[in-house]
Coordinates of C-alpha atoms in Angstrom, one line a residue:
Chain A
M1 CA -47.1 49.8 44.8
M2 CA -46.4 49.7 40.7
K3 CA -43.7 52.6 41.8
S4 CA -41.9 49.9 44.6
F5 CA -41.8 47.2 41.5
L6 CA -40.2 49.6 39.5
K7 CA -38.2 50.5 42.1
Y8 CA -37.0 47.0 42.9
I9 CA -36.6 46.5 39.2
C10 CA -34.4 49.6 39.0
I11 CA -32.3 48.2 42.0
L12 CA -31.7 45.1 40.6
I13 CA -30.7 46.2 37.5
L14 CA -28.4 47.8 39.5
V15 CA -26.6 46.1 41.3
T16 CA -26.9 43.2 39.0
I17 CA -24.3 46.1 36.7
S18 CA -21.9 46.6 40.0
L19 CA -21.6 42.3 40.9
L20 CA -20.6 42.3 36.6
Y21 CA -18.0 45.2 37.6
G22 CA -16.5 43.6 40.9
F23 CA -16.9 39.9 39.3
D24 CA -14.5 41.7 36.0
M25 CA -12.5 43.6 38.2
L26 CA -11.7 40.6 39.8
Y27 CA -11.7 38.4 36.8
S28 CA -9.6 40.5 35.5
Q29 CA -6.5 40.6 39.0
I30 CA -6.0 37.4 38.4
Y31 CA -6.0 36.9 34.7
N32 CA -2.7 39.5 35.4
I33 CA -0.8 38.0 38.0
G34 CA -1.5 34.1 37.7
V35 CA -0.2 31.7 35.1
S36 CA 0.0 32.2 31.7
R37 CA -3.0 30.1 30.4
D38 CA -3.9 30.9 27.2
K39 CA -1.2 32.6 24.4
V40 CA -2.0 36.7 25.5
S41 CA -0.7 36.7 29.1
W42 CA 1.6 34.3 27.9
V43 CA 3.5 36.9 25.6
R44 CA 3.1 39.6 28.9
S45 CA 4.6 37.8 31.2
M46 CA 7.6 36.1 28.2
E47 CA 11.2 37.5 29.4
G48 CA 12.2 40.1 26.6
K49 CA 8.6 41.3 25.9
D50 CA 9.2 44.9 25.5
T51 CA 11.4 43.6 22.7
L52 CA 8.1 42.1 20.7
D53 CA 6.9 44.8 18.7
F54 CA 3.8 43.1 17.4
V55 CA 2.5 39.6 17.8
L56 CA 0.9 38.4 15.6
L57 CA -2.5 35.9 16.8
G58 CA -5.6 34.6 14.5
S59 CA -6.1 31.4 12.8
S60 CA -4.5 28.8 10.2
R61 CA -4.6 32.3 7.7
C62 CA -2.3 34.1 9.6
I63 CA 0.0 31.8 10.0
H64 CA 0.0 30.4 6.6
H65 CA -0.1 34.4 5.6
L66 CA 1.4 36.7 7.2
Q67 CA 5.3 36.0 7.0
T68 CA 7.0 37.2 10.0
T69 CA 10.6 37.7 8.7
I70 CA 8.8 39.6 6.4
L71 CA 7.0 41.7 8.3
E72 CA 11.0 41.7 10.2
E73 CA 12.5 43.5 6.8
K74 CA 10.0 45.3 5.3
S75 CA 8.9 47.8 9.1
G76 CA 12.0 46.6 10.7
Q77 CA 10.4 46.2 13.7
H78 CA 10.5 43.0 16.1
G79 CA 7.5 40.6 16.1
L80 CA 6.0 36.7 16.7
N81 CA 3.5 34.8 14.8
L82 CA 0.9 33.1 16.7
G83 CA -1.7 32.0 15.3
Y84 CA -3.6 28.6 16.2
A85 CA -5.4 26.3 13.6
G86 CA -8.9 27.2 14.6
S87 CA -7.8 29.9 16.3
G88 CA -11.4 31.9 17.2
P89 CA -11.6 35.6 17.9
V90 CA -12.2 35.3 21.6
E91 CA -8.5 35.5 22.7
K92 CA -8.3 38.8 20.6
A93 CA -10.4 40.4 22.7
H94 CA -8.0 39.7 26.0
V95 CA -5.7 42.6 23.7
K96 CA -5.4 45.8 24.7
Chain B
M1 CA -41.8 34.5 19.8
L2 CA -38.8 32.8 22.6
F3 CA -38.9 33.3 25.8
N4 CA -35.3 33.7 25.8
S5 CA -35.0 35.9 22.8
I6 CA -34.9 39.8 22.2
D7 CA -37.9 39.6 20.3
F8 CA -39.3 39.0 24.0
A9 CA -37.5 41.6 25.7
V10 CA -38.9 44.3 24.0
F11 CA -42.5 42.3 24.0
L12 CA -43.4 41.3 27.1
P13 CA -42.6 45.1 28.6
I14 CA -44.7 46.7 26.3
V15 CA -47.6 44.0 27.2
F16 CA -47.2 45.5 30.7
I17 CA -47.2 49.0 30.3
L18 CA -50.3 48.6 28.2
Y19 CA -51.4 46.6 30.7
W20 CA -51.8 47.8 33.7
F21 CA -51.5 51.4 32.7
V22 CA -53.6 51.9 29.7
T23 CA -56.7 48.7 30.2
N24 CA -56.5 48.9 33.5
R25 CA -59.6 50.6 34.5
N26 CA -61.9 48.0 32.3
L27 CA -61.4 44.4 32.6
T28 CA -62.8 43.4 28.9
L29 CA -60.2 45.4 27.6
Q30 CA -58.3 43.8 29.4
N31 CA -59.1 40.6 28.4
V32 CA -59.0 41.6 24.8
L33 CA -55.2 43.3 25.4
I34 CA -54.0 39.5 26.1
V35 CA -56.0 38.0 23.7
G36 CA -54.1 40.6 21.4
A37 CA -51.1 39.6 22.7
S38 CA -51.8 36.4 22.2
Y39 CA -51.9 35.6 19.6
V40 CA -49.0 38.5 18.3
F41 CA -46.9 36.1 21.1
Y42 CA -48.0 32.3 19.2
G43 CA -48.7 34.5 15.2
W44 CA -45.0 35.4 15.3
W45 CA -43.7 31.9 14.9
D46 CA -46.4 30.6 11.5
W47 CA -49.5 33.8 11.7
K48 CA -51.5 30.6 9.4
F49 CA -51.3 28.6 12.8
L50 CA -53.6 31.3 14.5
L51 CA -56.6 29.6 12.2
L52 CA -56.4 26.5 14.5
I53 CA -57.0 28.6 17.9
V54 CA -59.1 30.9 16.6
L55 CA -61.0 27.7 15.5
S56 CA -60.8 25.8 18.7
T57 CA -61.9 28.8 20.8
I58 CA -64.7 28.9 18.6
I59 CA -66.2 25.3 18.8
D60 CA -65.1 25.2 22.3
Y61 CA -66.3 28.1 23.3
F62 CA -70.5 27.3 21.7
V63 CA -70.0 23.3 22.7
G64 CA -70.1 24.9 26.3
I65 CA -73.5 27.3 25.5
G66 CA -74.9 23.7 24.1
L67 CA -73.6 22.0 26.7
S68 CA -75.3 24.4 29.3
K69 CA -79.0 24.4 28.0
E70 CA -79.1 20.7 26.1
E71 CA -80.7 18.0 29.0
N72 CA -81.0 15.5 26.4
K73 CA -78.2 12.6 27.0
F74 CA -77.6 12.2 23.5
K75 CA -77.2 15.5 22.9
R76 CA -75.3 16.5 25.2
K77 CA -72.8 13.6 24.8
A78 CA -72.9 14.7 20.9
L79 CA -71.8 18.4 21.5
L80 CA -68.4 16.4 23.8
Y81 CA -68.3 14.3 21.4
T82 CA -67.3 17.3 18.3
S83 CA -65.1 19.1 20.9
V84 CA -62.8 15.6 21.2
I85 CA -62.6 15.4 17.8
V86 CA -62.1 18.7 16.8
N87 CA -59.1 19.1 18.8
L88 CA -58.5 15.4 18.1
G89 CA -58.0 15.9 15.1
F90 CA -55.8 18.6 14.9
L91 CA -53.5 16.8 16.8
G92 CA -54.0 13.6 15.1
F93 CA -53.6 14.6 11.6
F94 CA -51.0 17.0 12.0
K95 CA -48.6 15.6 14.8
Y96 CA -50.0 11.9 14.4
Y97 CA -50.6 11.3 10.2
N98 CA -47.2 10.2 9.0
F99 CA -46.5 8.4 11.5
F100 CA -50.0 6.2 11.4
V101 CA -49.0 5.9 7.7
D102 CA -45.6 4.6 7.9
N103 CA -47.0 1.9 10.0
F104 CA -49.4 0.7 7.9
I105 CA -47.0 0.7 5.0
A106 CA -44.9 -0.6 7.1
A107 CA -47.0 -3.4 8.7
F108 CA -48.7 -4.2 4.9
T109 CA -44.8 -5.1 3.5
L110 CA -44.2 -7.2 6.3
F111 CA -47.1 -9.8 4.8
G112 CA -46.4 -9.1 1.6
S113 CA -48.2 -6.6 0.5
E114 CA -46.6 -3.0 -1.1
I115 CA -48.4 0.4 -0.7
Q116 CA -47.6 3.1 -2.7
P117 CA -46.7 5.8 0.3
N118 CA -49.1 9.3 0.9
T119 CA -47.3 10.8 3.2
L120 CA -47.6 14.7 3.4
N121 CA -45.3 16.9 4.1
I122 CA -46.5 18.3 7.1
I123 CA -45.3 21.1 9.8
L124 CA -46.5 20.2 13.0
P125 CA -47.8 23.7 15.2
V126 CA -45.8 24.8 17.6
G127 CA -47.5 24.0 20.8
I128 CA -50.7 21.8 19.5
S129 CA -50.5 19.1 22.5
F130 CA -51.0 22.2 25.2
Y131 CA -53.5 24.3 24.2
T132 CA -55.8 20.3 22.6
F133 CA -56.1 19.8 26.2
Q134 CA -56.8 22.8 27.9
T135 CA -60.0 23.9 25.3
L136 CA -60.6 19.8 26.4
S137 CA -60.5 20.0 29.5
Y138 CA -62.7 22.7 29.9
S139 CA -65.7 20.8 27.2
I140 CA -65.1 17.5 29.8
D141 CA -65.4 19.6 32.8
V142 CA -68.5 21.4 31.2
Y143 CA -70.0 18.3 30.5
K144 CA -69.5 16.0 33.6
R145 CA -71.6 19.6 35.6
N146 CA -68.2 20.5 37.3
L147 CA -67.4 23.6 36.3
E148 CA -70.2 26.0 34.4
P149 CA -69.7 27.1 31.0
T150 CA -68.9 30.8 30.2
K151 CA -70.9 33.0 28.1
D152 CA -67.7 35.6 27.8
F153 CA -66.5 35.0 24.6
I154 CA -63.2 37.0 25.1
A155 CA -62.6 35.5 28.5
F156 CA -63.1 32.4 26.9
S157 CA -60.6 33.2 24.3
A158 CA -58.2 35.0 26.3
F159 CA -57.8 31.2 28.5
V160 CA -57.4 29.7 25.1
S161 CA -54.9 31.5 23.9
F162 CA -53.1 32.9 26.9
F163 CA -49.5 33.2 25.8
P164 CA -47.2 32.4 28.8
Q165 CA -48.3 28.9 28.7
L166 CA -49.2 29.1 25.5
V167 CA -46.9 26.5 24.1
A168 CA -46.1 24.7 27.0
G169 CA -48.4 24.2 29.2
P170 CA -48.2 23.9 31.9
I171 CA -51.7 22.3 31.2
E172 CA -54.5 24.3 33.1
R173 CA -57.6 23.4 33.9
A174 CA -60.7 25.3 33.4
T175 CA -61.0 25.3 36.6
N176 CA -58.5 27.0 37.6
L177 CA -57.6 29.5 35.1
L178 CA -60.6 30.4 33.7
P179 CA -62.4 32.3 36.0
Q180 CA -59.4 34.6 36.7
F181 CA -60.3 35.9 33.0
Y182 CA -63.8 37.1 35.4
S183 CA -62.3 39.3 37.7
K184 CA -61.0 42.4 38.4
R185 CA -56.6 42.1 38.2
I186 CA -55.1 44.3 40.8
F187 CA -51.5 44.9 40.8
D188 CA -49.6 42.9 44.0
Y189 CA -46.1 43.9 44.1
G190 CA -45.0 41.3 46.2
N191 CA -46.5 38.2 43.7
S192 CA -45.0 40.5 40.9
V193 CA -41.2 40.4 42.6
L194 CA -41.7 37.1 42.7
G195 CA -42.7 36.6 39.2
I196 CA -39.5 38.6 38.2
K197 CA -38.1 35.9 40.4
Q198 CA -39.7 33.0 38.8
I199 CA -38.5 33.9 35.6
V200 CA -34.6 34.8 36.9
W201 CA -34.6 30.8 37.5
G202 CA -36.0 29.6 34.3
L203 CA -33.7 31.3 32.3
F204 CA -30.7 30.0 34.5
K205 CA -32.3 26.6 34.3
K206 CA -32.8 27.1 30.3
L207 CA -29.4 29.4 29.1
V208 CA -27.4 27.9 31.9
I209 CA -27.9 24.7 32.4
A210 CA -30.7 23.1 29.5
D211 CA -28.2 24.8 25.8
N212 CA -25.2 24.2 27.9
C213 CA -26.0 20.5 28.2
A214 CA -27.5 20.6 24.9
Q215 CA -23.8 21.9 22.6
Y216 CA -22.8 18.2 24.0
A217 CA -25.9 16.1 24.5
N218 CA -26.3 16.7 21.0
E219 CA -22.8 15.8 19.9
I220 CA -22.3 12.6 21.9
F221 CA -25.5 11.7 20.4
S222 CA -24.8 12.0 17.2
N223 CA -21.7 10.4 17.3
Y224 CA -22.1 7.6 19.7
S225 CA -21.0 5.2 17.7
Q226 CA -16.8 7.0 18.5
Y227 CA -17.3 8.0 22.4
S228 CA -16.8 5.6 25.7
S229 CA -19.1 4.2 27.9
A230 CA -18.0 7.5 30.3
T231 CA -18.7 9.3 27.7
L232 CA -22.2 7.9 26.0
I233 CA -23.5 8.2 30.1
L234 CA -22.1 11.8 30.1
G235 CA -24.5 12.2 27.1
A236 CA -27.3 10.2 29.0
V237 CA -26.8 13.0 32.0
Y238 CA -26.8 16.2 30.0
F239 CA -29.9 15.0 28.4
S240 CA -31.5 14.5 31.6
F241 CA -30.5 17.4 32.7
Q242 CA -30.9 19.5 28.9
I243 CA -34.7 18.2 29.7
Y244 CA -35.1 19.4 33.5
G245 CA -33.4 23.2 32.1
D246 CA -35.8 23.3 29.6
F247 CA -38.9 22.3 30.2
S248 CA -39.0 23.5 33.9
G249 CA -37.3 26.3 33.0
Y250 CA -39.8 27.3 30.5
S251 CA -42.8 26.4 32.4
D252 CA -40.8 29.4 35.6
I253 CA -40.6 31.8 32.9
A254 CA -44.5 31.3 32.4
I255 CA -45.2 31.0 35.1
G256 CA -43.4 34.1 36.4
T257 CA -44.8 36.1 33.4
S258 CA -48.2 35.0 34.2
R259 CA -47.5 36.3 38.3
L260 CA -46.8 39.8 36.9
F261 CA -50.1 39.8 35.1
G262 CA -51.7 38.9 38.2
F263 CA -52.4 35.5 37.4
N264 CA -51.8 31.9 39.3
L265 CA -51.2 29.1 37.2
M266 CA -51.2 25.7 38.7
R267 CA -47.4 24.5 39.7
N268 CA -45.9 21.9 37.1
F269 CA -42.0 20.6 38.6
A270 CA -41.5 20.1 42.1
Y271 CA -37.4 19.0 41.5
P272 CA -38.4 15.9 40.6
Y273 CA -34.8 15.1 40.1
F274 CA -34.0 14.2 43.9
S275 CA -37.3 11.9 44.2
R276 CA -37.1 8.5 46.1
D277 CA -39.0 6.4 44.0
I278 CA -40.6 6.2 40.2
A279 CA -44.1 6.9 41.2
E280 CA -43.2 10.1 43.4
F281 CA -41.4 11.1 40.0
W282 CA -44.6 11.6 38.4
R283 CA -46.0 14.0 40.9
R284 CA -43.1 15.6 40.0
W285 CA -42.6 15.3 36.7
H286 CA -44.4 17.6 34.3
I287 CA -47.1 17.6 37.2
S288 CA -50.1 19.7 35.2
L289 CA -50.0 17.1 32.2
S290 CA -49.7 13.7 34.3
T291 CA -52.6 15.2 36.3
W292 CA -54.7 15.9 33.8
F293 CA -53.7 11.8 32.4
R294 CA -55.4 11.1 35.5
D295 CA -58.2 12.9 35.3
Y296 CA -59.4 12.5 32.1
L297 CA -58.1 9.2 31.1
Y298 CA -57.0 7.2 34.3
I299 CA -59.7 7.7 36.4
P300 CA -62.4 7.7 34.2
L301 CA -61.0 3.7 32.9
G302 CA -61.3 2.5 36.9
G303 CA -57.9 3.9 37.6
S304 CA -57.1 1.3 40.1
R305 CA -60.4 0.4 41.2
G306 CA -61.6 -3.0 39.8
G307 CA -59.0 -5.9 39.5
L308 CA -55.4 -6.7 39.3
K309 CA -56.0 -7.3 35.7
S310 CA -57.8 -3.9 35.5
K311 CA -55.2 -1.8 37.3
I312 CA -52.4 -3.2 34.8
R313 CA -53.6 -2.5 31.9
N314 CA -54.9 1.1 33.1
T315 CA -51.4 1.9 34.1
I316 CA -49.7 0.7 30.8
I317 CA -52.9 2.4 29.0
I318 CA -51.7 6.2 30.5
F319 CA -48.1 5.7 30.4
V320 CA -47.8 4.4 27.0
V321 CA -50.4 7.0 25.9
S322 CA -48.3 9.5 27.6
G323 CA -44.7 9.0 26.0
F324 CA -47.2 8.9 22.7
W325 CA -48.5 12.3 23.3
H326 CA -44.9 13.2 23.4
G327 CA -44.2 12.6 19.7
A328 CA -45.2 10.1 16.5
N329 CA -42.0 8.4 16.8
W330 CA -42.3 4.1 18.7
T331 CA -39.6 5.7 21.5
F332 CA -41.4 7.8 23.0
I333 CA -43.9 4.8 23.3
V334 CA -41.0 2.7 24.3
W335 CA -40.3 5.5 27.3
G336 CA -43.6 5.9 28.5
A337 CA -43.5 1.8 28.2
L338 CA -40.5 1.9 30.5
N339 CA -42.3 4.2 32.6
A340 CA -45.3 1.6 33.8
V341 CA -42.5 -0.7 34.0
Y342 CA -40.7 1.0 36.5
F343 CA -44.3 1.6 37.9
L344 CA -46.1 -1.3 38.3
P345 CA -44.5 -3.1 40.6
L346 CA -45.0 0.2 42.7
L347 CA -48.6 -0.2 42.4
L348 CA -49.3 -3.8 43.1
R349 CA -47.3 -3.9 46.1
N350 CA -49.3 -1.0 47.6
K351 CA -46.2 1.2 47.6
N352 CA -46.9 4.3 45.4
R353 CA -47.6 7.0 48.5
V354 CA -44.8 6.3 50.5
N355 CA -42.9 9.0 49.4
T356 CA -45.1 11.8 49.4
E357 CA -43.5 14.5 51.4
T358 CA -40.3 16.1 51.0
V359 CA -36.8 14.2 51.3
A360 CA -35.2 14.7 54.2
P361 CA -37.1 18.3 55.8
N362 CA -35.4 18.8 58.8
N363 CA -32.1 17.6 57.6
I364 CA -28.7 18.9 55.8
F365 CA -28.2 15.9 54.0
P366 CA -30.7 12.6 53.2
S367 CA -30.2 9.4 55.2
L368 CA -27.9 6.9 53.3
G369 CA -31.3 4.6 52.7
E370 CA -33.2 8.3 51.2
A371 CA -29.7 9.2 49.0
A372 CA -29.7 5.8 47.6
N373 CA -33.4 6.0 46.5
I374 CA -33.2 8.9 45.1
L375 CA -30.0 7.5 42.8
I376 CA -31.4 4.3 41.8
T377 CA -35.0 6.3 40.6
Y378 CA -32.5 8.8 38.5
V379 CA -30.3 6.0 37.2
L380 CA -34.2 4.3 36.1
T381 CA -35.3 7.8 34.5
L382 CA -31.6 8.3 32.5
L383 CA -32.0 4.8 31.5
A384 CA -35.4 6.2 29.8
W385 CA -34.2 8.9 29.1
I386 CA -32.1 6.9 25.9
F387 CA -35.5 6.4 25.0
F388 CA -36.6 10.0 24.7
R389 CA -33.5 11.0 23.3
A390 CA -32.9 8.9 20.8
K391 CA -33.5 9.3 17.0
D392 CA -34.7 5.8 16.5
L393 CA -35.3 2.3 18.2
T394 CA -31.8 1.6 16.9
E395 CA -30.1 4.2 17.7
A396 CA -31.6 3.7 21.3
F397 CA -30.4 0.7 21.9
N398 CA -27.5 0.7 19.9
Y399 CA -26.0 3.8 22.6
L400 CA -27.1 1.3 25.3
K401 CA -25.1 -0.9 23.8
G402 CA -21.4 1.4 24.1
I403 CA -22.5 2.5 28.2
F404 CA -22.1 -1.3 28.5
T405 CA -18.4 -2.2 26.7
F406 CA -17.3 -0.3 30.2
N407 CA -14.8 2.0 28.8
F408 CA -14.2 4.2 31.6
E409 CA -12.7 7.1 30.0
F410 CA -12.7 10.6 30.5
E411 CA -12.1 12.1 26.3
M412 CA -12.5 15.5 24.3
L413 CA -15.1 16.0 22.2
R414 CA -15.2 17.1 18.8
I415 CA -16.4 20.5 19.8
E416 CA -12.9 20.8 21.1
R417 CA -14.3 20.4 25.3
Y418 CA -14.0 17.8 27.3
S419 CA -16.9 15.8 28.4
I420 CA -16.8 16.6 31.7
E421 CA -17.2 20.3 31.6
I422 CA -20.6 20.6 32.2
I423 CA -20.8 19.4 35.5
P424 CA -19.9 22.4 38.0
L425 CA -22.6 24.0 36.7
I426 CA -24.9 21.0 37.1
L427 CA -23.6 21.1 40.4
I428 CA -24.5 24.5 40.8
L429 CA -28.4 23.7 39.7
L430 CA -29.1 20.9 42.1
F431 CA -27.4 22.5 45.5
I432 CA -29.3 25.7 45.1
E433 CA -32.6 23.1 44.4
W434 CA -31.1 20.8 47.2
T435 CA -30.8 23.3 50.0
N436 CA -33.8 24.7 48.4
R437 CA -35.8 22.3 47.7
K438 CA -39.4 22.9 49.9
K439 CA -40.0 26.0 48.3
E440 CA -42.2 25.8 45.3
F441 CA -39.2 27.2 43.9
P442 CA -35.1 28.9 45.0
F443 CA -36.4 32.0 45.2
A444 CA -39.6 31.5 46.1
S445 CA -39.5 33.9 49.4
Q446 CA -39.8 38.1 50.1
E447 CA -36.8 37.6 51.8
E448 CA -34.2 36.6 49.3
S449 CA -31.8 40.1 49.0
F450 CA -31.0 40.9 46.0
L451 CA -27.9 40.1 46.1
K452 CA -29.1 36.4 45.7
V453 CA -31.1 37.3 42.5
S454 CA -28.5 40.0 41.2
F455 CA -25.7 36.8 40.8
L456 CA -28.1 34.2 39.1
I457 CA -28.2 37.1 36.6
S458 CA -24.7 37.7 36.4
L459 CA -24.6 33.8 35.9
I460 CA -27.1 33.9 33.1
I461 CA -25.0 36.5 31.7
L462 CA -21.7 35.2 32.5
F463 CA -22.1 31.4 31.6
G464 CA -25.0 31.5 29.4
N465 CA -25.1 30.1 26.0
Y466 CA -25.7 32.2 23.4
T467 CA -24.2 31.0 20.5
D468 CA -26.3 28.6 19.6
I469 CA -29.9 29.7 21.2
Q470 CA -31.6 26.6 21.1
T471 CA -35.4 26.7 20.8
F472 CA -38.0 25.2 23.6
I473 CA -37.5 21.0 23.3
Y474 CA -40.9 20.5 24.3
F475 CA -42.6 22.7 21.4
Q476 CA -41.8 20.3 19.3
F477 CA -44.5 18.0 21.1

């Protein structure tokens, strides 16, 4: 009885993990081919994205404290500042 | 300890292993483990309040013993009153002292006398309304000779403090729960699997529905003067699902957890939002409290027997007292009284027992008439919930006034969410409940596949609210 119960719990955990893995794959697929709905997917889909070396993401601190022109001058790289007031860390989770 | 916390996720398997693998050969040891685990569970909030439970246990145990030996009517009554005074005394002091002092002062001020306020900074012990009612039912049942008093102090302590239902019910009757502590528990695979499913269902209602609705309801009720009628209506809808998900979710987790330990608790909710009239709603909402008040207050008062006047009086009393049980605030009293006003026309026309069966049991959809009745009943409860949720009566009336400005604009809330965002999750809940409305809870059968339960767990992981963990609303009652 107890053995069967423990087996049930183990199978439930395995099925749940598989299901979550499936959901993740499905979501990633839709996210990658779908219409842009946030800054990261917009950058990924933009024309000339290959010319970009960096994108700055973050809150108002990012907008006001990081000057793209200075960074470009100093590093010789080309980038964009997409900071937005109140923007949280969630969008950064999409960056790989 | 909250059911939706990491602490409980660690606590439960430890107790489960100790219960079935270490103490399983000795019934007394198993009961000792339950008492110990329950005290740890409760003491996690504040160990000092454990003294109240211990005191209540000791007094009611000896009152029970005394009642079994005593034949003298006067002495038996004295013993019963001891139990009633002690339990209601705890409740009265911790829950209602400041309310009565404040209102006493307000009444005197109204007549021109000045009294210095003498309120105390009292912290309400978690779940006091639940365990005091549970122990009271024991003393009353023993007094009425409906139950043999127990001579097993450990079993009685376990009955009073049983951790799954200690802080928010279901309020168990001694006649159902106490005998379960006397008999040897044998691990039952089917019942335990049902327990897991019921826990998962309860967590879904709490984390996905209640806690998400709470964010919206809190925002709308806190800033109600700034929002349109449509948003205010949604605020009330969100609160109605918050309180339902929160409380019925707790009950499901409690009943499911009890199943893991070989106990069967009474059902506390039966899809109340599918009720076709308010009488049916009260047979389906917080069943353990409604039946408690029916058995220990309504029937002793005379119930539906007697003349029209006593019928009306008893109904008003039971609803107002039930409202007051929820909290020391006029809002709860008005909430109770409003429900009495809804209920009385049914009672007086003898129509309070028309809808006792599951709605549309053999059809996919309800008939137009049934759907209209369900909607009307829901709207009536919605209006009453506004009083339940509001901080005071002024807020409740202003909120209602706001609804009747008829400004139907769906807007963005200050929490940077659109006011309609949570509706799909509520529709998922209603769909699952509607399609399973004949069962005790939606996954209450052995045949449910792993996939369905896993899907529900996935929804909890993906859509559960973990950033703003809400305590259970009924803990404050």
